[in-house]
PDB file of C-alpha atoms (C1' of nucleotides) in Angstrom:
ATOM      1  CA  MET A 223     123.460  59.511 114.329  1.00  0.00           C
ATOM      2  CA  THR A 224     125.750  61.712 116.345  1.00  0.00           C
ATOM      3  CA  THR A 225     127.656  62.037 113.110  1.00  0.00           C
ATOM      4  CA  GLN A 226     125.750  65.152 112.225  1.00  0.00           C
ATOM      5  CA  ARG A 227     126.768  66.847 115.419  1.00  0.00           C
ATOM      6  CA  ASP A 228     130.340  65.710 115.054  1.00  0.00           C
ATOM      7  CA  LYS A 229     130.425  67.332 111.621  1.00  0.00           C
ATOM      8  CA  LEU A 230     129.235  70.604 113.008  1.00  0.00           C
ATOM      9  CA  ARG A 231     131.828  70.387 115.797  1.00  0.00           C
ATOM     10  CA  GLU A 232     134.556  69.773 113.263  1.00  0.00           C
ATOM     11  CA  ASP A 233     133.362  72.682 111.167  1.00  0.00           C
ATOM     12  CA  VAL A 234     133.572  74.890 114.223  1.00  0.00           C
ATOM     13  CA  LYS A 235     137.065  73.752 115.023  1.00  0.00           C
ATOM     14  CA  PHE A 236     138.191  74.305 111.471  1.00  0.00           C
ATOM     15  CA  ARG A 237     136.661  77.758 111.241  1.00  0.00           C
ATOM     16  CA  VAL A 238     138.156  78.781 114.577  1.00  0.00           C
ATOM     17  CA  LEU A 239     141.591  77.626 113.556  1.00  0.00           C
ATOM     18  CA  ARG A 240     141.233  79.376 110.226  1.00  0.00           C
ATOM     19  CA  LEU A 241     140.075  82.637 111.780  1.00  0.00           C
ATOM     20  CA  LEU A 242     142.822  82.580 114.371  1.00  0.00           C
ATOM     21  CA  GLN A 243     145.567  81.867 111.906  1.00  0.00           C
ATOM     22  CA  ASP A 244     144.705  85.058 110.077  1.00  0.00           C
ATOM     23  CA  ASN A 245     143.854  87.059 113.161  1.00  0.00           C
ATOM     24  CA  PRO A 246     145.132  85.683 116.486  1.00  0.00           C
ATOM     25  CA  GLU A 247     143.892  88.668 118.465  1.00  0.00           C
ATOM     26  CA  MET A 248     140.184  88.105 117.968  1.00  0.00           C
ATOM     27  CA  SER A 249     138.223  88.156 121.199  1.00  0.00           C
ATOM     28  CA  GLN A 250     136.268  85.097 122.306  1.00  0.00           C
ATOM     29  CA  ARG A 251     133.015  86.921 121.747  1.00  0.00           C
ATOM     30  CA  ALA A 252     134.008  87.980 118.252  1.00  0.00           C
ATOM     31  CA  LEU A 253     134.972  84.381 117.483  1.00  0.00           C
ATOM     32  CA  ALA A 254     131.741  83.124 118.944  1.00  0.00           C
ATOM     33  CA  GLN A 255     129.708  85.376 116.726  1.00  0.00           C
ATOM     34  CA  ALA A 256     131.754  84.666 113.643  1.00  0.00           C
ATOM     35  CA  VAL A 257     131.366  80.970 114.137  1.00  0.00           C
ATOM     36  CA  GLY A 258     127.779  81.097 115.327  1.00  0.00           C
ATOM     37  CA  ILE A 259     127.923  79.662 118.820  1.00  0.00           C
ATOM     38  CA  SER A 260     127.639  81.020 122.341  1.00  0.00           C
ATOM     39  CA  THR A 261     130.318  82.539 124.522  1.00  0.00           C
ATOM     40  CA  GLY A 262     130.350  79.480 126.720  1.00  0.00           C
ATOM     41  CA  GLY A 263     130.689  77.291 123.707  1.00  0.00           C
ATOM     42  CA  ILE A 264     133.613  79.081 122.171  1.00  0.00           C
ATOM     43  CA  HIS A 265     135.422  79.029 125.507  1.00  0.00           C
ATOM     44  CA  TYR A 266     134.970  75.297 125.637  1.00  0.00           C
ATOM     45  CA  VAL A 267     136.289  74.870 122.117  1.00  0.00           C
ATOM     46  CA  LEU A 268     139.307  77.101 122.695  1.00  0.00           C
ATOM     47  CA  ASN A 269     140.197  75.296 125.901  1.00  0.00           C
ATOM     48  CA  ALA A 270     140.034  71.991 124.080  1.00  0.00           C
ATOM     49  CA  LEU A 271     142.307  73.279 121.342  1.00  0.00           C
ATOM     50  CA  VAL A 272     144.809  74.644 123.887  1.00  0.00           C
ATOM     51  CA  GLU A 273     144.840  71.359 125.792  1.00  0.00           C
ATOM     52  CA  LYS A 274     145.455  69.424 122.623  1.00  0.00           C
ATOM     53  CA  GLY A 275     148.460  71.639 122.033  1.00  0.00           C
ATOM     54  CA  MET A 276     147.090  73.241 118.881  1.00  0.00           C
ATOM     55  CA  LEU A 277     146.847  76.725 120.275  1.00  0.00           C
ATOM     56  CA  LYS A 278     149.040  78.523 122.708  1.00  0.00           C
ATOM     57  CA  LEU A 279     148.109  81.594 124.622  1.00  0.00           C
ATOM     58  CA  GLY A 280     150.389  84.446 123.668  1.00  0.00           C
ATOM     59  CA  ASN A 281     150.259  87.883 125.141  1.00  0.00           C
ATOM     60  CA  PHE A 282     148.178  90.466 123.492  1.00  0.00           C
ATOM     61  CA  THR A 283     150.347  93.125 121.883  1.00  0.00           C
ATOM     62  CA  ALA A 284     148.351  96.315 121.817  1.00  0.00           C
ATOM     63  CA  ALA A 285     149.052  98.272 125.018  1.00  0.00           C
ATOM     64  CA  GLU A 286     149.886  95.052 126.879  1.00  0.00           C
ATOM     65  CA  ASP A 287     146.263  94.460 127.652  1.00  0.00           C
ATOM     66  CA  LYS A 288     146.362  91.913 130.435  1.00  0.00           C
ATOM     67  CA  ARG A 289     142.745  90.886 130.010  1.00  0.00           C
ATOM     68  CA  ARG A 290     143.072  89.393 126.583  1.00  0.00           C
ATOM     69  CA  TYR A 291     144.995  86.605 125.011  1.00  0.00           C
ATOM     70  CA  ALA A 292     146.346  86.137 121.564  1.00  0.00           C
ATOM     71  CA  TYR A 293     145.529  82.631 120.401  1.00  0.00           C
ATOM     72  CA  VAL A 294     148.408  81.584 118.192  1.00  0.00           C
ATOM     73  CA  LEU A 295     148.583  78.316 116.329  1.00  0.00           C
ATOM     74  CA  THR A 296     151.360  75.978 117.346  1.00  0.00           C
ATOM     75  CA  PRO A 297     153.143  73.933 114.655  1.00  0.00           C
ATOM     76  CA  LYS A 298     150.893  71.075 115.722  1.00  0.00           C
ATOM     77  CA  GLY A 299     147.934  73.383 115.302  1.00  0.00           C
ATOM     78  CA  ILE A 300     149.044  74.357 111.840  1.00  0.00           C
ATOM     79  CA  ALA A 301     149.379  70.722 110.856  1.00  0.00           C
ATOM     80  CA  ALA A 302     145.960  69.924 112.341  1.00  0.00           C
ATOM     81  CA  LYS A 303     144.441  72.839 110.467  1.00  0.00           C
ATOM     82  CA  ALA A 304     145.947  71.624 107.198  1.00  0.00           C
ATOM     83  CA  ASP A 305     144.398  68.218 107.820  1.00  0.00           C
ATOM     84  CA  LEU A 306     141.084  69.728 108.791  1.00  0.00           C
ATOM     85  CA  THR A 307     141.184  71.836 105.655  1.00  0.00           C
ATOM     86  CA  ARG A 308     141.446  68.750 103.462  1.00  0.00           C
ATOM     87  CA  ARG A 309     138.660  66.996 105.339  1.00  0.00           C
ATOM     88  CA  PHE A 310     136.548  70.115 105.270  1.00  0.00           C
ATOM     89  CA  MET A 311     137.024  70.377 101.517  1.00  0.00           C
ATOM     90  CA  ILE A 312     136.061  66.735 100.953  1.00  0.00           C
ATOM     91  CA  ARG A 313     132.972  67.116 103.082  1.00  0.00           C
ATOM     92  CA  LYS A 314     131.880  70.372 101.568  1.00  0.00           C
ATOM     93  CA  LEU A 315     132.348  69.187  98.025  1.00  0.00           C
ATOM     94  CA  ALA A 316     130.134  66.233  98.802  1.00  0.00           C
ATOM     95  CA  GLU A 317     127.589  68.519 100.434  1.00  0.00           C
ATOM     96  CA  TYR A 318     127.807  70.728  97.376  1.00  0.00           C
ATOM     97  CA  ASP A 319     126.928  67.945  95.021  1.00  0.00           C
ATOM     98  CA  ALA A 320     124.129  66.726  97.252  1.00  0.00           C
ATOM     99  CA  LEU A 321     122.736  70.206  97.573  1.00  0.00           C
ATOM    100  CA  LYS A 322     122.929  70.698  93.811  1.00  0.00           C
ATOM    101  CA  ALA A 323     121.099  67.440  93.212  1.00  0.00           C
ATOM    102  CA  GLU A 324     118.411  68.201  95.741  1.00  0.00           C
ATOM    103  CA  ILE A 325     117.840  71.667  94.340  1.00  0.00           C
ATOM    104  CA  GLU A 326     117.509  70.243  90.843  1.00  0.00           C
ATOM    105  CA  GLU A 327     115.055  67.690  92.113  1.00  0.00           C
ATOM    106  CA  VAL A 328     112.888  70.154  93.968  1.00  0.00           C
ATOM    107  CA  ARG A 329     112.985  72.673  91.132  1.00  0.00           C
ATOM    108  CA  ALA A 330     110.707  70.370  89.169  1.00  0.00           C
ATOM    109  CA  ASP A 331     107.956  70.970  91.692  1.00  0.00           C
ATOM    110  CA  LEU A 332     107.955  74.699  91.171  1.00  0.00           C
ATOM    111  CA  SER A 333     106.200  76.681  88.478  1.00  0.00           C
ATOM    112  CA  GLU A 334     107.949  79.211  86.248  1.00  0.00           C
ATOM    113  CA  GLN A 335     106.143  81.889  88.221  1.00  0.00           C
ATOM    114  CA  ASP A 336     107.482  80.508  91.514  1.00  0.00           C
ATOM    115  CA  LEU A 337     110.992  80.423  90.130  1.00  0.00           C
ATOM    116  CA  ALA A 338     110.723  83.989  88.898  1.00  0.00           C
ATOM    117  CA  ASP A 339     109.525  85.089  92.302  1.00  0.00           C
ATOM    118  CA  ILE A 340     112.377  83.275  93.996  1.00  0.00           C
ATOM    119  CA  ARG A 341     114.937  84.853  91.706  1.00  0.00           C
ATOM    120  CA  ALA A 342     113.473  88.262  92.488  1.00  0.00           C
ATOM    121  CA  THR A 343     113.604  87.536  96.195  1.00  0.00           C
ATOM    122  CA  LEU A 344     117.223  86.562  95.996  1.00  0.00           C
ATOM    123  CA  LYS A 345     118.130  89.637  93.954  1.00  0.00           C
ATOM    124  CA  ALA A 346     116.878  91.728  96.838  1.00  0.00           C
ATOM    125  CA  GLY A 347     118.262  91.226 100.341  1.00  0.00           C
ATOM    126  CA  ASN A 348     116.978  87.879 101.642  1.00  0.00           C
TER     127      ASN A 348
ATOM    128  CA  MET B   9     120.823  81.876 117.161  1.00  0.00           C
ATOM    129  CA  THR B  10     118.136  79.247 117.317  1.00  0.00           C
ATOM    130  CA  THR B  11     117.687  80.056 113.669  1.00  0.00           C
ATOM    131  CA  GLN B  12     120.049  77.312 112.632  1.00  0.00           C
ATOM    132  CA  ARG B  13     117.996  74.693 114.459  1.00  0.00           C
ATOM    133  CA  ASP B  14     114.752  76.081 113.131  1.00  0.00           C
ATOM    134  CA  LYS B  15     116.126  75.692 109.640  1.00  0.00           C
ATOM    135  CA  LEU B  16     116.890  72.067 110.260  1.00  0.00           C
ATOM    136  CA  ARG B  17     113.397  71.549 111.682  1.00  0.00           C
ATOM    137  CA  GLU B  18     111.846  73.152 108.653  1.00  0.00           C
ATOM    138  CA  ASP B  19     113.973  71.009 106.383  1.00  0.00           C
ATOM    139  CA  VAL B  20     112.687  67.961 108.176  1.00  0.00           C
ATOM    140  CA  LYS B  21     109.071  69.003 107.859  1.00  0.00           C
ATOM    141  CA  PHE B  22     109.492  69.734 104.163  1.00  0.00           C
ATOM    142  CA  ARG B  23     111.201  66.482 103.439  1.00  0.00           C
ATOM    143  CA  VAL B  24     108.600  64.537 105.362  1.00  0.00           C
ATOM    144  CA  LEU B  25     105.747  66.207 103.507  1.00  0.00           C
ATOM    145  CA  ARG B  26     107.533  65.629 100.221  1.00  0.00           C
ATOM    146  CA  LEU B  27     108.136  61.972 100.911  1.00  0.00           C
ATOM    147  CA  LEU B  28     104.610  61.392 102.085  1.00  0.00           C
ATOM    148  CA  GLN B  29     103.038  63.097  99.133  1.00  0.00           C
ATOM    149  CA  ASP B  30     104.742  60.637  96.825  1.00  0.00           C
ATOM    150  CA  ASN B  31     104.400  57.673  99.163  1.00  0.00           C
ATOM    151  CA  PRO B  32     101.799  58.000 101.954  1.00  0.00           C
ATOM    152  CA  GLU B  33     102.343  54.462 103.179  1.00  0.00           C
ATOM    153  CA  MET B  34     105.893  54.829 104.383  1.00  0.00           C
ATOM    154  CA  SER B  35     106.444  53.576 107.913  1.00  0.00           C
ATOM    155  CA  GLN B  36     107.620  55.924 110.612  1.00  0.00           C
ATOM    156  CA  ARG B  37     110.903  54.113 110.797  1.00  0.00           C
ATOM    157  CA  ALA B  38     111.476  54.361 107.064  1.00  0.00           C
ATOM    158  CA  LEU B  39     110.687  58.039 107.199  1.00  0.00           C
ATOM    159  CA  ALA B  40     113.010  58.514 110.138  1.00  0.00           C
ATOM    160  CA  GLN B  41     115.844  56.908 108.277  1.00  0.00           C
ATOM    161  CA  ALA B  42     115.144  58.776 105.048  1.00  0.00           C
ATOM    162  CA  VAL B  43     115.111  62.075 106.878  1.00  0.00           C
ATOM    163  CA  GLY B  44     117.956  61.302 109.251  1.00  0.00           C
ATOM    164  CA  ILE B  45     116.329  61.497 112.668  1.00  0.00           C
ATOM    165  CA  SER B  46     115.292  59.019 115.371  1.00  0.00           C
ATOM    166  CA  THR B  47     112.031  57.121 115.671  1.00  0.00           C
ATOM    167  CA  GLY B  48     110.984  59.249 118.595  1.00  0.00           C
ATOM    168  CA  GLY B  49     111.790  62.345 116.588  1.00  0.00           C
ATOM    169  CA  ILE B  50     109.771  61.427 113.524  1.00  0.00           C
ATOM    170  CA  HIS B  51     106.820  60.512 115.688  1.00  0.00           C
ATOM    171  CA  TYR B  52     106.966  63.954 117.260  1.00  0.00           C
ATOM    172  CA  VAL B  53     107.100  65.617 113.832  1.00  0.00           C
ATOM    173  CA  LEU B  54     104.243  63.573 112.425  1.00  0.00           C
ATOM    174  CA  ASN B  55     102.079  64.316 115.442  1.00  0.00           C
ATOM    175  CA  ALA B  56     102.749  68.011 115.033  1.00  0.00           C
ATOM    176  CA  LEU B  57     101.797  67.877 111.342  1.00  0.00           C
ATOM    177  CA  VAL B  58      98.605  65.956 112.128  1.00  0.00           C
ATOM    178  CA  GLU B  59      97.627  68.423 114.838  1.00  0.00           C
ATOM    179  CA  LYS B  60      98.254  71.338 112.519  1.00  0.00           C
ATOM    180  CA  GLY B  61      95.845  69.678 110.092  1.00  0.00           C
ATOM    181  CA  MET B  62      98.380  69.092 107.365  1.00  0.00           C
ATOM    182  CA  LEU B  63      98.238  65.332 107.545  1.00  0.00           C
ATOM    183  CA  LYS B  64      95.376  63.034 108.190  1.00  0.00           C
ATOM    184  CA  LEU B  65      95.645  59.388 109.178  1.00  0.00           C
ATOM    185  CA  GLY B  66      94.118  57.258 106.491  1.00  0.00           C
ATOM    186  CA  ASN B  67      93.807  53.530 106.688  1.00  0.00           C
ATOM    187  CA  PHE B  68      96.517  51.438 105.217  1.00  0.00           C
ATOM    188  CA  THR B  69      95.341  49.602 102.134  1.00  0.00           C
ATOM    189  CA  ALA B  70      97.404  46.457 101.805  1.00  0.00           C
ATOM    190  CA  ALA B  71      95.673  43.607 103.618  1.00  0.00           C
ATOM    191  CA  GLU B  72      93.924  46.101 105.915  1.00  0.00           C
ATOM    192  CA  ASP B  73      96.905  46.170 108.181  1.00  0.00           C
ATOM    193  CA  LYS B  74      95.616  47.650 111.407  1.00  0.00           C
ATOM    194  CA  ARG B  75      99.032  48.410 112.734  1.00  0.00           C
ATOM    195  CA  ARG B  76      99.970  51.010 110.218  1.00  0.00           C
ATOM    196  CA  TYR B  77      98.659  54.309 109.064  1.00  0.00           C
ATOM    197  CA  ALA B  78      98.742  55.996 105.716  1.00  0.00           C
ATOM    198  CA  TYR B  79      99.748  59.616 106.198  1.00  0.00           C
ATOM    199  CA  VAL B  80      97.927  61.548 103.529  1.00  0.00           C
ATOM    200  CA  LEU B  81      98.305  65.249 102.922  1.00  0.00           C
ATOM    201  CA  THR B  82      95.213  67.348 103.488  1.00  0.00           C
ATOM    202  CA  PRO B  83      94.547  70.303 101.156  1.00  0.00           C
ATOM    203  CA  LYS B  84      96.016  72.453 103.872  1.00  0.00           C
ATOM    204  CA  GLY B  85      99.028  70.150 103.913  1.00  0.00           C
ATOM    205  CA  ILE B  86      99.441  70.455 100.186  1.00  0.00           C
ATOM    206  CA  ALA B  87      99.333  74.221 100.404  1.00  0.00           C
ATOM    207  CA  ALA B  88     101.795  74.215 103.254  1.00  0.00           C
ATOM    208  CA  LYS B  89     104.078  71.951 101.319  1.00  0.00           C
ATOM    209  CA  ALA B  90     103.975  74.268  98.316  1.00  0.00           C
ATOM    210  CA  ASP B  91     104.930  77.167 100.534  1.00  0.00           C
ATOM    211  CA  LEU B  92     107.673  75.154 102.196  1.00  0.00           C
ATOM    212  CA  THR B  93     108.966  74.231  98.791  1.00  0.00           C
ATOM    213  CA  ARG B  94     109.401  77.842  97.851  1.00  0.00           C
ATOM    214  CA  ARG B  95     111.064  78.676 101.136  1.00  0.00           C
ATOM    215  CA  PHE B  96     113.244  75.586 100.904  1.00  0.00           C
ATOM    216  CA  MET B  97     114.339  76.595  97.438  1.00  0.00           C
ATOM    217  CA  ILE B  98     115.215  80.116  98.489  1.00  0.00           C
ATOM    218  CA  ARG B  99     117.140  78.840 101.493  1.00  0.00           C
ATOM    219  CA  LYS B 100     118.985  76.171  99.594  1.00  0.00           C
ATOM    220  CA  LEU B 101     119.951  78.469  96.753  1.00  0.00           C
ATOM    221  CA  ALA B 102     121.441  80.833  99.307  1.00  0.00           C
ATOM    222  CA  GLU B 103     123.207  77.978 101.023  1.00  0.00           C
ATOM    223  CA  TYR B 104     124.416  76.837  97.615  1.00  0.00           C
ATOM    224  CA  ASP B 105     126.029  80.216  96.917  1.00  0.00           C
ATOM    225  CA  ALA B 106     127.500  80.436 100.413  1.00  0.00           C
ATOM    226  CA  LEU B 107     128.915  76.950 100.144  1.00  0.00           C
ATOM    227  CA  LYS B 108     130.350  77.690  96.733  1.00  0.00           C
ATOM    228  CA  ALA B 109     132.006  80.837  98.006  1.00  0.00           C
ATOM    229  CA  GLU B 110     133.432  79.108 101.065  1.00  0.00           C
ATOM    230  CA  ILE B 111     134.790  76.235  98.990  1.00  0.00           C
ATOM    231  CA  GLU B 112     136.416  78.693  96.626  1.00  0.00           C
ATOM    232  CA  GLU B 113     137.950  80.535  99.543  1.00  0.00           C
ATOM    233  CA  VAL B 114     139.317  77.448 101.236  1.00  0.00           C
ATOM    234  CA  ARG B 115     140.573  75.990  97.957  1.00  0.00           C
ATOM    235  CA  ALA B 116     143.291  78.608  97.957  1.00  0.00           C
ATOM    236  CA  ASP B 117     144.800  77.069 101.099  1.00  0.00           C
ATOM    237  CA  LEU B 118     145.269  73.714  99.398  1.00  0.00           C
ATOM    238  CA  SER B 119     148.098  72.563  97.203  1.00  0.00           C
ATOM    239  CA  GLU B 120     147.638  70.978  93.768  1.00  0.00           C
ATOM    240  CA  GLN B 121     148.634  67.705  95.350  1.00  0.00           C
ATOM    241  CA  ASP B 122     145.977  68.024  98.043  1.00  0.00           C
ATOM    242  CA  LEU B 123     143.362  68.827  95.442  1.00  0.00           C
ATOM    243  CA  ALA B 124     144.354  65.834  93.377  1.00  0.00           C
ATOM    244  CA  ASP B 125     144.129  63.602  96.429  1.00  0.00           C
ATOM    245  CA  ILE B 126     140.724  64.978  97.279  1.00  0.00           C
ATOM    246  CA  ARG B 127     139.458  64.398  93.757  1.00  0.00           C
ATOM    247  CA  ALA B 128     140.725  60.825  93.953  1.00  0.00           C
ATOM    248  CA  THR B 129     139.006  60.344  97.335  1.00  0.00           C
ATOM    249  CA  LEU B 130     135.737  61.597  95.939  1.00  0.00           C
ATOM    250  CA  LYS B 131     135.934  59.366  92.878  1.00  0.00           C
ATOM    251  CA  ALA B 132     136.071  56.378  95.223  1.00  0.00           C
ATOM    252  CA  GLY B 133     133.331  55.867  97.807  1.00  0.00           C
ATOM    253  CA  ASN B 134     133.885  58.400 100.607  1.00  0.00           C
TER     254      ASN B 134
ATOM    255  C1'  DC C  22      98.883  27.976 118.564  1.00  0.00           C
ATOM    256  C1'  DT C  23     103.325  29.993 118.910  1.00  0.00           C
ATOM    257  C1'  DG C  24     106.678  33.061 118.250  1.00  0.00           C
ATOM    258  C1'  DA C  25     109.278  36.108 115.451  1.00  0.00           C
ATOM    259  C1'  DA C  26     108.952  40.320 113.303  1.00  0.00           C
ATOM    260  C1'  DG C  27     106.923  44.664 112.228  1.00  0.00           C
ATOM    261  C1'  DT C  28     103.868  48.582 113.667  1.00  0.00           C
ATOM    262  C1'  DG C  29     103.167  53.168 116.265  1.00  0.00           C
ATOM    263  C1'  DT C  30     104.058  55.120 120.789  1.00  0.00           C
ATOM    264  C1'  DT C  31     106.307  56.547 125.068  1.00  0.00           C
ATOM    265  C1'  DC C  32     109.741  58.475 128.034  1.00  0.00           C
ATOM    266  C1'  DA C  33     113.907  58.598 131.039  1.00  0.00           C
ATOM    267  C1'  DC C  34     118.249  59.853 130.084  1.00  0.00           C
ATOM    268  C1'  DA C  35     122.669  61.872 128.376  1.00  0.00           C
ATOM    269  C1'  DG C  36     124.748  65.506 126.078  1.00  0.00           C
ATOM    270  C1'  DA C  37     124.885  69.695 124.126  1.00  0.00           C
ATOM    271  C1'  DT C  38     123.995  74.617 124.344  1.00  0.00           C
ATOM    272  C1'  DT C  39     122.925  78.653 126.198  1.00  0.00           C
ATOM    273  C1'  DG C  40     123.490  83.152 128.310  1.00  0.00           C
ATOM    274  C1'  DA C  41     123.311  85.581 132.709  1.00  0.00           C
ATOM    275  C1'  DA C  42     126.517  86.442 136.166  1.00  0.00           C
ATOM    276  C1'  DC C  43     131.172  87.022 137.944  1.00  0.00           C
ATOM    277  C1'  DA C  44     136.007  88.824 138.925  1.00  0.00           C
ATOM    278  C1'  DG C  45     139.124  91.495 137.184  1.00  0.00           C
ATOM    279  C1'  DG C  46     141.670  94.986 133.803  1.00  0.00           C
ATOM    280  C1'  DT C  47     141.337  99.450 131.287  1.00  0.00           C
ATOM    281  C1'  DG C  48     140.883 104.057 130.267  1.00  0.00           C
ATOM    282  C1'  DA C  49     138.461 108.374 130.141  1.00  0.00           C
ATOM    283  C1'  DA C  50     136.214 111.752 133.021  1.00  0.00           C
ATOM    284  C1'  DA C  51     135.621 114.087 137.262  1.00  0.00           C
TER     285       DA C  51
ATOM    286  C1'  DT D 189     143.240 109.831 142.718  1.00  0.00           C
ATOM    287  C1'  DT D 190     138.746 108.085 142.412  1.00  0.00           C
ATOM    288  C1'  DT D 191     134.989 106.695 139.849  1.00  0.00           C
ATOM    289  C1'  DC D 192     132.614 104.211 136.645  1.00  0.00           C
ATOM    290  C1'  DA D 193     131.193 102.423 132.359  1.00  0.00           C
ATOM    291  C1'  DC D 194     132.876  99.046 129.436  1.00  0.00           C
ATOM    292  C1'  DC D 195     135.483  95.240 128.001  1.00  0.00           C
ATOM    293  C1'  DT D 196     138.050  90.909 128.978  1.00  0.00           C
ATOM    294  C1'  DG D 197     137.878  85.561 129.853  1.00  0.00           C
ATOM    295  C1'  DT D 198     135.435  82.272 132.718  1.00  0.00           C
ATOM    296  C1'  DT D 199     131.899  79.584 135.081  1.00  0.00           C
ATOM    297  C1'  DC D 200     127.821  76.876 135.654  1.00  0.00           C
ATOM    298  C1'  DA D 201     122.832  76.100 136.589  1.00  0.00           C
ATOM    299  C1'  DA D 202     119.115  75.696 133.728  1.00  0.00           C
ATOM    300  C1'  DT D 203     117.267  74.510 129.541  1.00  0.00           C
ATOM    301  C1'  DC D 204     116.615  72.318 125.360  1.00  0.00           C
ATOM    302  C1'  DT D 205     116.998  68.341 122.242  1.00  0.00           C
ATOM    303  C1'  DG D 206     117.358  64.068 120.232  1.00  0.00           C
ATOM    304  C1'  DT D 207     118.001  59.388 121.142  1.00  0.00           C
ATOM    305  C1'  DG D 208     116.871  54.597 121.201  1.00  0.00           C
ATOM    306  C1'  DA D 209     115.402  50.897 124.330  1.00  0.00           C
ATOM    307  C1'  DA D 210     111.158  49.256 125.802  1.00  0.00           C
ATOM    308  C1'  DC D 211     106.079  48.660 125.425  1.00  0.00           C
ATOM    309  C1'  DA D 212     101.538  47.019 123.653  1.00  0.00           C
ATOM    310  C1'  DC D 213      99.649  45.564 119.757  1.00  0.00           C
ATOM    311  C1'  DT D 214      98.947  43.191 115.031  1.00  0.00           C
ATOM    312  C1'  DT D 215     100.296  40.141 111.533  1.00  0.00           C
ATOM    313  C1'  DC D 216     101.665  36.012 109.524  1.00  0.00           C
ATOM    314  C1'  DA D 217     104.538  31.970 108.625  1.00  0.00           C
ATOM    315  C1'  DG D 218     105.626  27.486 110.570  1.00  0.00           C
TER     316       DG D 218
END
DNA sequence: CTGAAGTGTTCACAGATTGAACAGGTGAAA
DNA sequence: TTTCACCTGTTCAATCTGTGAACACTTCAG
């Protein structure tokens, strides 16, 4: 089942595209952290997106900083993101239902006291 | 962030313990499939649980089948499972909220038509 | 008695993932 | 100007991880 990994990869691509559409001047490291992967990893993903023609490297505006790029979505990238959005939605809604069902199922194994403790824990910070 | 992986590992342990408590005579392959990992992987997990004293290998009842084991939870295993249940619940409730929030956020990017299509897709089988 | 099928177990391998290190740009301070 | 700490994107060796084919063994139907 490489399916699981593929899902995570697709999530990453979607989130990257989404983040960049709203803020094309994010640094690779900021993206990496936001998405939850390493610097090497984000670089790999960005390169892939550029080679597929979904992103193009614009020049960074502020002070003409020659180190950085602005990663702007191409029309193709915008279309791909729209498609990924639909697929993401479908996947997440399914996950949502599954999660809901599993929570309900496991809840039966917990005492009232446990549940009260858990609610208290969640009220506080993690 | 190895945290993400650790979560998955803990989910696996919890689900294995949960499955075995209800049905100690499941085969490794059945467990593997139910939990979504490979045969090698499940064997590794079971060994770890046995070495930590949470499972003990009983003898399989039906026809005295010498190939198979029954994986029965020790008292320690039962306690560990109870603890994992609470932690699982906390984690999943947090995931549930996060997922809900993300879905709500992404929903704004989709048209009514898209949403209708998605609902139709979900009504059918994937 | 034979052979197919099911069991737990092993392990070499492929692929993914990391994060330290690098070359270079920037900007403030000396 | 020169220096230097800090920030870019980029690379890649090393590490981690999960996989699934293969193995020895047991069972049981034909």
